[in-house]
Amino acid sequence: MTVNGSPVEEAVEPRLLLSDFLRQMLGLTGTHVGCEQGVCGACTVRLDGRTARACLTFAVQAEGSEIVTVEGLGTAEALSPLQEAFREHHALQCGFCTPGMLMTALDLLETRPGATDAELREGLSGNLCRCTGYEHIVAAVRAAAERLAREGKREGPP
Ligand code: FES
Ligand code: FES
């Protein structure tokens, strides 16, 4: 498979989850594991251009696929527009939900760039956050969408 643009080849047990493959074999610990049953969204990654729950996907199911994790957005030194908006709008507290929120928000920015706040809330409703009350997250995604539209850019590494 390809992970964040780099080819990856490993032999794994058929039962290994994609979330464990990313975290334990590739060291990409930005993909978080909360519920491990598809409810919380913390493990959300991009699989062939669509969001996917890494805790509900076997690594072998991703054979030949293109995976993007939160590490494929910006870096601590060079935040992506979405990450920058999360920082500016205080859209995280403990940060546990944040990687999954960012990956879901990435999909929203691409598929529904002019989304209303109600549509953003619906789009983010599969990702649970126990800290923020969601207001700042919605504000951050809206701000990122407005900035990207203004600058004619796409979300991703600067
Ligand atoms: Fe995958 Fe919660 S850890 S949805
Ligand atoms: Fe703590 Fe969302 S910031 S769970």
XYZ file of N, CA, C and O and ligand atoms in Angstrom:
640
model
N 0.845 -1.201 0.000
C 0.000 0.000 0.000
C 0.877 1.247 0.000
O 2.101 1.164 0.153
N 0.224 2.365 -0.190
C 0.931 3.644 -0.091
C 0.402 4.369 1.146
O -0.814 4.458 1.326
N 1.294 4.837 1.990
C 0.873 5.561 3.191
C 1.516 6.947 3.166
O 2.741 7.071 3.148
N 0.664 7.939 3.127
C 1.125 9.331 3.059
C 2.147 9.534 1.947
O 3.166 10.221 2.105
N 1.862 8.897 0.821
C 2.681 9.097 -0.368
C 3.884 8.184 -0.489
O 4.555 8.188 -1.518
N 4.159 7.376 0.551
C 5.320 6.485 0.492
C 4.871 5.039 0.377
O 3.959 4.612 1.091
N 5.516 4.261 -0.481
C 5.156 2.845 -0.593
C 5.540 2.078 0.665
O 6.594 2.326 1.262
N 4.645 1.180 1.095
C 4.873 0.381 2.304
C 4.573 -1.066 1.967
O 3.540 -1.356 1.347
N 5.459 -1.971 2.353
C 5.212 -3.389 2.115
C 5.585 -4.161 3.369
O 6.718 -4.076 3.847
N 4.622 -4.877 3.925
C 4.848 -5.675 5.129
C 4.017 -6.951 5.027
O 2.948 -6.946 4.421
N 4.487 -8.010 5.653
C 3.681 -9.229 5.784
C 3.012 -9.182 7.157
O 3.680 -8.960 8.169
N 1.676 -9.354 7.193
C 0.956 -9.232 8.464
C -0.020 -10.387 8.635
O -0.422 -11.035 7.668
N -0.416 -10.595 9.887
C -1.483 -11.552 10.181
C -2.783 -11.046 9.553
O -3.052 -9.836 9.597
N -3.611 -11.926 9.019
C -4.879 -11.476 8.409
C -5.776 -10.721 9.385
O -6.566 -9.888 8.986
N -5.624 -11.017 10.701
C -6.526 -10.387 11.677
C -6.033 -9.017 12.154
O -6.719 -8.357 12.941
N -4.857 -8.581 11.686
C -4.317 -7.302 12.181
C -5.162 -6.136 11.673
O -5.409 -6.001 10.469
N -5.593 -5.281 12.594
C -6.384 -4.112 12.217
C -5.496 -3.060 11.555
O -4.313 -2.926 11.894
N -6.093 -2.299 10.660
C -5.342 -1.227 10.013
C -4.839 -0.219 11.047
O -3.720 0.285 10.929
N -5.650 0.055 12.061
C -5.214 1.002 13.101
C -3.958 0.495 13.810
O -3.022 1.255 14.060
N -3.921 -0.791 14.115
C -2.738 -1.348 14.787
C -1.547 -1.414 13.828
O -0.404 -1.206 14.229
N -1.820 -1.691 12.574
C -0.745 -1.700 11.581
C -0.090 -0.321 11.488
O 1.141 -0.196 11.531
N -0.920 0.708 11.392
C -0.390 2.065 11.268
C 0.390 2.462 12.516
O 1.497 3.004 12.435
N -0.180 2.166 13.680
C 0.427 2.624 14.928
C 1.636 1.778 15.326
O 2.694 2.322 15.680
N 1.475 0.456 15.260
C 2.512 -0.408 15.836
C 3.594 -0.793 14.836
O 4.761 -0.905 15.200
N 3.215 -0.976 13.586
C 4.230 -1.402 12.618
C 4.869 -0.223 11.898
O 6.032 -0.269 11.544
N 4.094 0.832 11.677
C 4.647 1.991 10.967
C 4.980 3.142 11.899
O 5.578 4.130 11.472
N 4.584 3.050 13.168
C 4.899 4.124 14.122
C 4.102 5.391 13.896
O 4.461 6.451 14.405
N 2.995 5.293 13.155
C 2.163 6.473 12.884
C 1.085 6.563 13.964
O -0.075 6.194 13.751
N 1.481 7.063 15.113
C 0.592 7.051 16.278
C -0.391 8.218 16.290
O -1.143 8.380 17.247
N -0.394 9.018 15.225
C -1.398 10.087 15.131
C -2.798 9.520 14.976
O -3.771 10.150 15.384
N -2.930 8.364 14.389
C -4.235 7.702 14.295
C -4.550 7.114 15.662
O -3.880 6.197 16.119
N -5.560 7.678 16.318
C -5.873 7.254 17.682
C -6.882 6.107 17.697
O -7.634 5.913 16.742
N -6.881 5.380 18.782
C -7.806 4.259 18.963
C -8.589 4.509 20.251
O -8.007 4.557 21.334
N -9.892 4.695 20.109
C -10.732 4.934 21.279
C -11.604 3.737 21.578
O -11.314 2.917 22.435
N -12.691 3.621 20.822
C -13.700 2.594 21.118
C -13.389 1.241 20.501
O -13.853 0.216 20.985
N -12.657 1.239 19.398
C -12.372 0.006 18.635
C -13.630 -0.705 18.170
O -13.634 -1.912 17.970
N -14.722 0.038 18.011
C -15.930 -0.577 17.459
C -16.676 0.368 16.532
O -17.884 0.233 16.349
N -15.959 1.313 15.948
C -16.562 2.127 14.899
C -17.448 3.260 15.354
O -18.144 3.858 14.535
N -17.421 3.589 16.635
C -18.353 4.590 17.157
C -17.728 5.984 17.296
O -18.356 6.987 16.946
N -16.506 6.064 17.767
C -15.970 7.370 18.190
C -15.314 8.179 17.083
O -15.208 9.399 17.175
N -14.809 7.529 16.061
C -14.184 8.255 14.944
C -12.736 8.646 15.163
O -12.127 9.251 14.274
N -12.161 8.316 16.320
C -10.780 8.733 16.597
C -9.780 8.124 15.618
O -8.709 8.674 15.391
N -10.135 6.990 15.040
C -9.208 6.248 14.169
C -9.395 6.582 12.695
O -8.866 5.878 11.834
N -10.159 7.631 12.391
C -10.500 7.921 10.992
C -9.259 8.225 10.155
O -8.424 9.053 10.530
N -9.151 7.544 9.032
C -8.086 7.804 8.057
C -8.748 7.935 6.687
O -9.952 7.736 6.536
N -7.950 8.248 5.707
C -8.445 8.282 4.332
C -7.945 7.045 3.607
O -6.744 6.741 3.651
N -8.854 6.327 2.991
C -8.519 5.098 2.264
C -9.049 5.263 0.839
O -10.255 5.350 0.644
N -8.138 5.374 -0.097
C -8.507 5.586 -1.503
C -9.498 6.737 -1.652
O -10.518 6.634 -2.347
N -9.210 7.823 -0.967
C -9.989 9.042 -1.140
C -11.265 9.137 -0.338
O -11.964 10.141 -0.413
N -11.578 8.095 0.444
C -12.781 8.132 1.280
C -12.377 7.953 2.733
O -11.405 7.258 3.026
N -13.141 8.553 3.653
C -12.835 8.334 5.058
C -13.168 6.895 5.433
O -14.130 6.311 4.918
N -12.372 6.350 6.345
C -12.583 4.967 6.786
C -12.201 4.861 8.252
O -11.326 5.582 8.742
N -12.891 3.965 8.956
C -12.547 3.656 10.337
C -11.405 2.639 10.314
O -11.619 1.480 9.898
N -10.245 3.032 10.758
C -9.107 2.106 10.730
C -9.294 0.959 11.712
O -8.670 -0.089 11.572
N -10.178 1.147 12.722
C -10.419 0.072 13.694
C -11.398 -0.962 13.174
O -11.580 -1.999 13.796
N -12.042 -0.662 12.052
C -12.986 -1.619 11.468
C -12.456 -2.175 10.155
O -13.200 -2.805 9.405
N -11.205 -1.904 9.872
C -10.605 -2.321 8.610
C -9.407 -3.202 8.922
O -8.565 -2.837 9.748
N -9.325 -4.348 8.299
C -8.118 -5.156 8.438
C -7.030 -4.570 7.542
O -7.318 -4.072 6.442
N -5.814 -4.648 8.006
C -4.701 -4.119 7.217
C -4.668 -4.764 5.829
O -4.410 -4.089 4.830
N -4.970 -6.060 5.775
C -4.908 -6.744 4.475
C -5.986 -6.239 3.510
O -5.831 -6.359 2.294
N -7.060 -5.655 4.054
C -8.081 -5.092 3.167
C -7.567 -3.850 2.440
O -8.141 -3.433 1.442
N -6.530 -3.267 2.990
C -5.976 -2.050 2.389
C -4.836 -2.367 1.427
O -4.155 -1.453 0.964
N -4.639 -3.625 1.150
C -3.575 -3.992 0.217
C -3.775 -3.268 -1.117
O -4.871 -3.294 -1.690
N -2.731 -2.610 -1.579
C -2.788 -1.905 -2.863
C -3.465 -0.545 -2.791
O -3.579 0.145 -3.801
N -3.909 -0.153 -1.605
C -4.653 1.105 -1.469
C -3.735 2.266 -1.122
O -2.572 2.094 -0.752
N -4.341 3.431 -1.223
C -3.637 4.651 -0.845
C -4.239 5.146 0.468
O -5.427 5.461 0.524
N -3.400 5.196 1.495
C -3.854 5.606 2.826
C -3.267 6.986 3.134
O -2.096 7.244 2.856
N -4.078 7.834 3.708
C -3.567 9.098 4.250
C -3.964 9.160 5.712
O -5.132 8.945 6.055
N -2.999 9.410 6.566
C -3.262 9.592 7.992
C -3.060 11.061 8.340
O -2.650 11.866 7.487
N -3.302 11.397 9.600
C -3.147 12.796 10.001
C -1.709 13.277 9.778
O -1.474 14.472 9.541
N -0.769 12.352 9.804
C 0.625 12.745 9.548
C 0.819 13.212 8.109
O 1.853 13.808 7.783
N -0.169 12.922 7.242
C -0.068 13.347 5.848
C -0.565 14.762 5.624
O -0.506 15.265 4.507
N -1.080 15.401 6.657
C -1.460 16.813 6.540
C -0.201 17.639 6.783
O 0.855 17.321 6.252
N -0.263 18.650 7.589
C 0.944 19.438 7.827
C 1.812 18.824 8.913
O 1.545 17.725 9.403
N 2.849 19.543 9.281
C 3.731 19.125 10.363
C 3.657 20.164 11.476
O 3.071 21.236 11.305
N 4.270 19.868 12.608
C 4.273 20.828 13.717
C 4.911 22.147 13.292
O 4.520 23.226 13.749
N 5.882 22.062 12.410
C 6.585 23.271 11.958
C 5.818 23.985 10.848
O 5.980 25.192 10.659
N 5.034 23.248 10.097
C 4.317 23.830 8.959
C 2.916 23.237 8.926
O 2.657 22.240 8.249
N 2.018 23.857 9.692
C 0.652 23.341 9.795
C -0.093 23.518 8.474
O 0.133 24.487 7.745
N -0.994 22.601 8.190
C -1.886 22.756 7.029
C -2.936 23.817 7.391
O -3.106 24.157 8.572
N -3.652 24.344 6.407
C -4.687 25.354 6.716
C -5.710 24.863 7.745
O -6.128 25.624 8.620
N -6.108 23.607 7.648
C -7.086 23.066 8.597
C -6.484 22.987 10.006
O -7.123 23.366 10.996
N -5.283 22.516 10.098
C -4.620 22.448 11.406
C -4.440 23.849 11.988
O -4.624 24.072 13.183
N -4.057 24.781 11.132
C -3.878 26.165 11.572
C -5.201 26.717 12.118
O -5.231 27.384 13.158
N -6.295 26.420 11.427
C -7.610 26.893 11.875
C -7.987 26.258 13.211
O -8.559 26.923 14.084
N -7.679 24.978 13.406
C -7.953 24.327 14.694
C -7.178 25.033 15.811
O -7.696 25.225 16.905
N -5.945 25.398 15.537
C -5.155 26.088 16.564
C -5.737 27.473 16.840
O -5.936 27.851 17.993
N -6.036 28.199 15.787
C -6.521 29.578 15.963
C -7.857 29.619 16.688
O -8.122 30.545 17.451
N -8.701 28.634 16.452
C -10.060 28.656 17.014
C -10.193 27.780 18.257
O -11.299 27.518 18.702
N -9.091 27.343 18.801
C -9.110 26.530 20.032
C -10.040 25.321 19.872
O -10.879 25.054 20.734
N -9.874 24.632 18.757
C -10.786 23.528 18.443
C -10.354 22.212 19.067
O -10.853 21.159 18.686
N -9.439 22.264 19.994
C -9.053 21.034 20.698
C -8.659 21.365 22.133
O -8.217 22.472 22.423
N -8.876 20.363 22.969
C -8.416 20.490 24.358
C -7.458 19.343 24.638
O -6.257 19.496 24.528
N -7.973 18.156 24.960
C -7.036 17.053 25.201
C -6.398 16.568 23.908
O -5.304 16.008 23.909
N -7.082 16.758 22.778
C -6.527 16.387 21.480
C -6.771 14.950 21.062
O -6.358 14.559 19.971
N -7.453 14.178 21.898
C -7.612 12.762 21.545
C -8.441 12.574 20.277
O -8.134 11.736 19.433
N -9.481 13.369 20.139
C -10.348 13.228 18.961
C -9.780 13.916 17.731
O -10.288 13.721 16.622
N -8.783 14.766 17.930
C -8.371 15.710 16.885
C -7.922 15.071 15.574
O -8.342 15.521 14.494
N -7.092 14.024 15.582
C -6.698 13.445 14.293
C -7.897 12.965 13.481
O -7.979 13.217 12.275
N -8.831 12.303 14.146
C -10.018 11.832 13.437
C -10.876 12.990 12.959
O -11.430 12.961 11.855
N -11.009 14.030 13.794
C -11.762 15.220 13.389
C -11.136 15.837 12.151
O -11.837 16.243 11.204
N -9.815 15.950 12.158
C -9.138 16.569 11.017
C -9.354 15.755 9.744
O -9.589 16.322 8.674
N -9.294 14.433 9.855
C -9.451 13.615 8.648
C -10.885 13.666 8.130
O -11.112 13.678 6.918
N -11.859 13.725 9.038
C -13.251 13.873 8.599
C -13.469 15.263 8.011
O -14.143 15.426 6.984
N -12.884 16.275 8.660
C -13.022 17.647 8.157
C -12.375 17.791 6.783
O -12.883 18.515 5.917
N -11.269 17.099 6.564
C -10.612 17.112 5.252
C -11.598 16.652 4.187
O -11.725 17.261 3.111
N -12.319 15.588 4.483
C -13.301 15.071 3.535
C -14.421 16.087 3.308
O -14.855 16.309 2.174
N -14.854 16.731 4.385
C -15.916 17.736 4.251
C -15.459 18.913 3.392
O -16.218 19.423 2.562
N -14.225 19.344 3.590
C -13.717 20.478 2.815
C -13.709 20.147 1.325
O -13.938 21.024 0.489
N -13.441 18.892 1.015
C -13.346 18.513 -0.395
C -14.706 18.204 -1.010
O -14.949 18.519 -2.164
N -15.585 17.577 -0.231
C -16.859 17.147 -0.814
C -17.966 18.182 -0.634
O -18.916 18.193 -1.401
N -17.856 19.023 0.408
C -18.904 20.017 0.645
C -18.260 21.344 1.032
O -18.426 21.845 2.153
N -17.528 21.962 0.095
C -16.760 23.164 0.438
C -17.622 24.338 0.898
O -17.155 25.184 1.651
N -18.880 24.420 0.431
C -19.735 25.528 0.842
C -20.730 25.131 1.915
O -21.788 25.747 2.038
N -20.396 24.130 2.715
C -21.343 23.596 3.695
C -21.754 24.643 4.729
O -20.934 25.462 5.161
N -23.027 24.598 5.099
C -23.507 25.445 6.185
C -23.037 24.853 7.516
O -22.563 23.712 7.574
N -23.221 25.623 8.592
C -22.850 25.102 9.910
C -23.630 23.830 10.238
O -23.090 22.885 10.816
N -24.915 23.801 9.856
C -25.722 22.611 10.128
C -25.161 21.406 9.369
O -25.105 20.288 9.899
N -24.738 21.636 8.138
C -24.166 20.544 7.342
C -22.808 20.109 7.899
O -22.477 18.924 7.883
N -22.050 21.085 8.391
C -20.768 20.730 9.011
C -21.006 19.872 10.254
O -20.313 18.875 10.485
N -21.978 20.265 11.041
C -22.285 19.490 12.253
C -22.708 18.070 11.900
O -22.276 17.109 12.545
N -23.531 17.958 10.881
C -23.948 16.626 10.470
C -22.741 15.828 9.965
O -22.560 14.658 10.294
N -21.900 16.487 9.186
C -20.735 15.804 8.632
C -19.754 15.357 9.687
O -19.054 14.352 9.525
N -19.682 16.102 10.787
C -18.742 15.781 11.869
C -19.384 14.889 12.940
O -18.720 14.517 13.909
N -20.659 14.560 12.753
C -21.387 13.907 13.842
C -20.912 12.482 14.122
O -21.233 11.924 15.172
N -20.136 11.920 13.228
C -19.594 10.583 13.490
C -18.301 10.602 14.264
O -17.678 9.555 14.466
N -17.863 11.795 14.671
C -16.636 11.919 15.458
C -16.996 12.513 16.814
O -17.538 13.620 16.889
N -16.688 11.783 17.864
C -17.066 12.220 19.207
C -15.920 12.986 19.870
O -14.760 12.610 19.755
N -16.300 14.070 20.548
C -15.331 14.858 21.321
C -15.922 15.053 22.710
O -17.048 15.516 22.848
N -15.155 14.696 23.724
C -15.690 14.811 25.086
C -15.286 16.124 25.748
O -15.637 16.370 26.887
N -14.522 16.957 25.041
C -13.985 18.170 25.688
C -14.611 19.471 25.201
O -14.933 20.323 26.008
N -14.719 19.663 23.901
C -14.870 21.022 23.378
C -16.305 21.523 23.278
O -16.516 22.722 23.134
N -17.274 20.619 23.257
C -18.641 21.062 22.993
C -18.886 21.346 21.524
O -19.952 21.844 21.158
N -17.899 21.085 20.689
C -18.007 21.114 19.220
C -18.050 22.518 18.605
O -17.765 22.673 17.420
N -18.438 23.543 19.376
C -18.590 24.881 18.784
C -17.315 25.331 18.085
O -17.329 25.830 16.959
N -16.199 25.180 18.756
C -14.933 25.665 18.200
C -14.472 24.803 17.022
O -13.794 25.301 16.128
N -14.846 23.539 17.054
C -14.474 22.664 15.930
C -15.200 23.109 14.666
O -14.601 23.255 13.590
N -16.499 23.363 14.797
C -17.285 23.826 13.644
C -16.732 25.163 13.144
O -16.565 25.375 11.931
N -16.409 26.054 14.079
C -15.862 27.357 13.693
C -14.535 27.189 12.938
O -14.265 27.893 11.957
N -13.721 26.248 13.373
C -12.423 26.031 12.735
C -12.588 25.484 11.322
O -11.909 25.928 10.391
N -13.488 24.534 11.167
C -13.676 23.952 9.828
C -14.248 25.007 8.887
O -13.832 25.119 7.726
N -15.184 25.806 9.404
C -15.744 26.880 8.573
C -14.651 27.872 8.170
O -14.538 28.271 7.002
N -13.808 28.239 9.114
C -12.723 29.198 8.824
C -11.755 28.617 7.794
O -11.291 29.322 6.889
N -11.447 27.332 7.926
C -10.539 26.709 6.965
C -11.166 26.695 5.576
O -10.489 26.977 4.574
N -12.468 26.380 5.513
C -13.156 26.356 4.215
C -13.128 27.737 3.578
O -12.865 27.880 2.369
N -13.354 28.768 4.388
C -13.354 30.137 3.854
C -11.963 30.539 3.379
O -11.800 31.140 2.318
N -10.955 30.171 4.146
C -9.579 30.524 3.753
C -9.182 29.819 2.462
O -8.595 30.429 1.557
N -9.500 28.520 2.375
C -9.124 27.763 1.179
C -9.832 28.315 -0.055
O -9.238 28.412 -1.135
N -11.113 28.708 0.111
C -11.850 29.279 -1.017
C -11.239 30.616 -1.425
O -11.077 30.909 -2.615
N -10.883 31.401 -0.423
C -10.301 32.724 -0.689
C -8.974 32.598 -1.419
O -8.683 33.353 -2.338
N -8.173 31.641 -1.001
C -6.824 31.503 -1.559
C -6.765 30.525 -2.726
O -5.701 30.327 -3.315
N -7.905 29.908 -3.034
C -7.934 28.970 -4.160
C -7.030 27.777 -3.955
O -6.425 27.273 -4.901
N -6.929 27.288 -2.708
C -6.036 26.168 -2.396
C -6.825 24.958 -1.938
O -8.024 25.024 -1.690
N -6.133 23.851 -1.784
C -6.702 22.640 -1.205
C -6.016 22.370 0.109
O -4.845 22.738 0.305
N -6.748 21.690 1.011
C -6.163 21.301 2.287
C -5.011 20.321 2.066
O -5.070 19.465 1.185
N -3.975 20.481 2.839
C -2.834 19.578 2.741
C -1.573 20.291 3.158
O -1.632 21.443 3.595
N -0.442 19.627 3.035
C 0.818 20.239 3.459
C 1.056 21.561 2.737
O 0.759 21.664 1.539
N 1.568 22.576 3.439
C 1.803 23.874 2.788
C 2.915 23.787 1.746
O 3.695 22.879 1.762
Fe -12.349 3.424 15.572
Fe -13.516 4.461 17.718
S -11.499 3.649 17.534
S -14.265 4.393 15.676
Fe -10.606 16.034 23.958
Fe -11.927 16.210 21.646
S -10.425 17.580 22.420
S -11.858 14.554 23.012
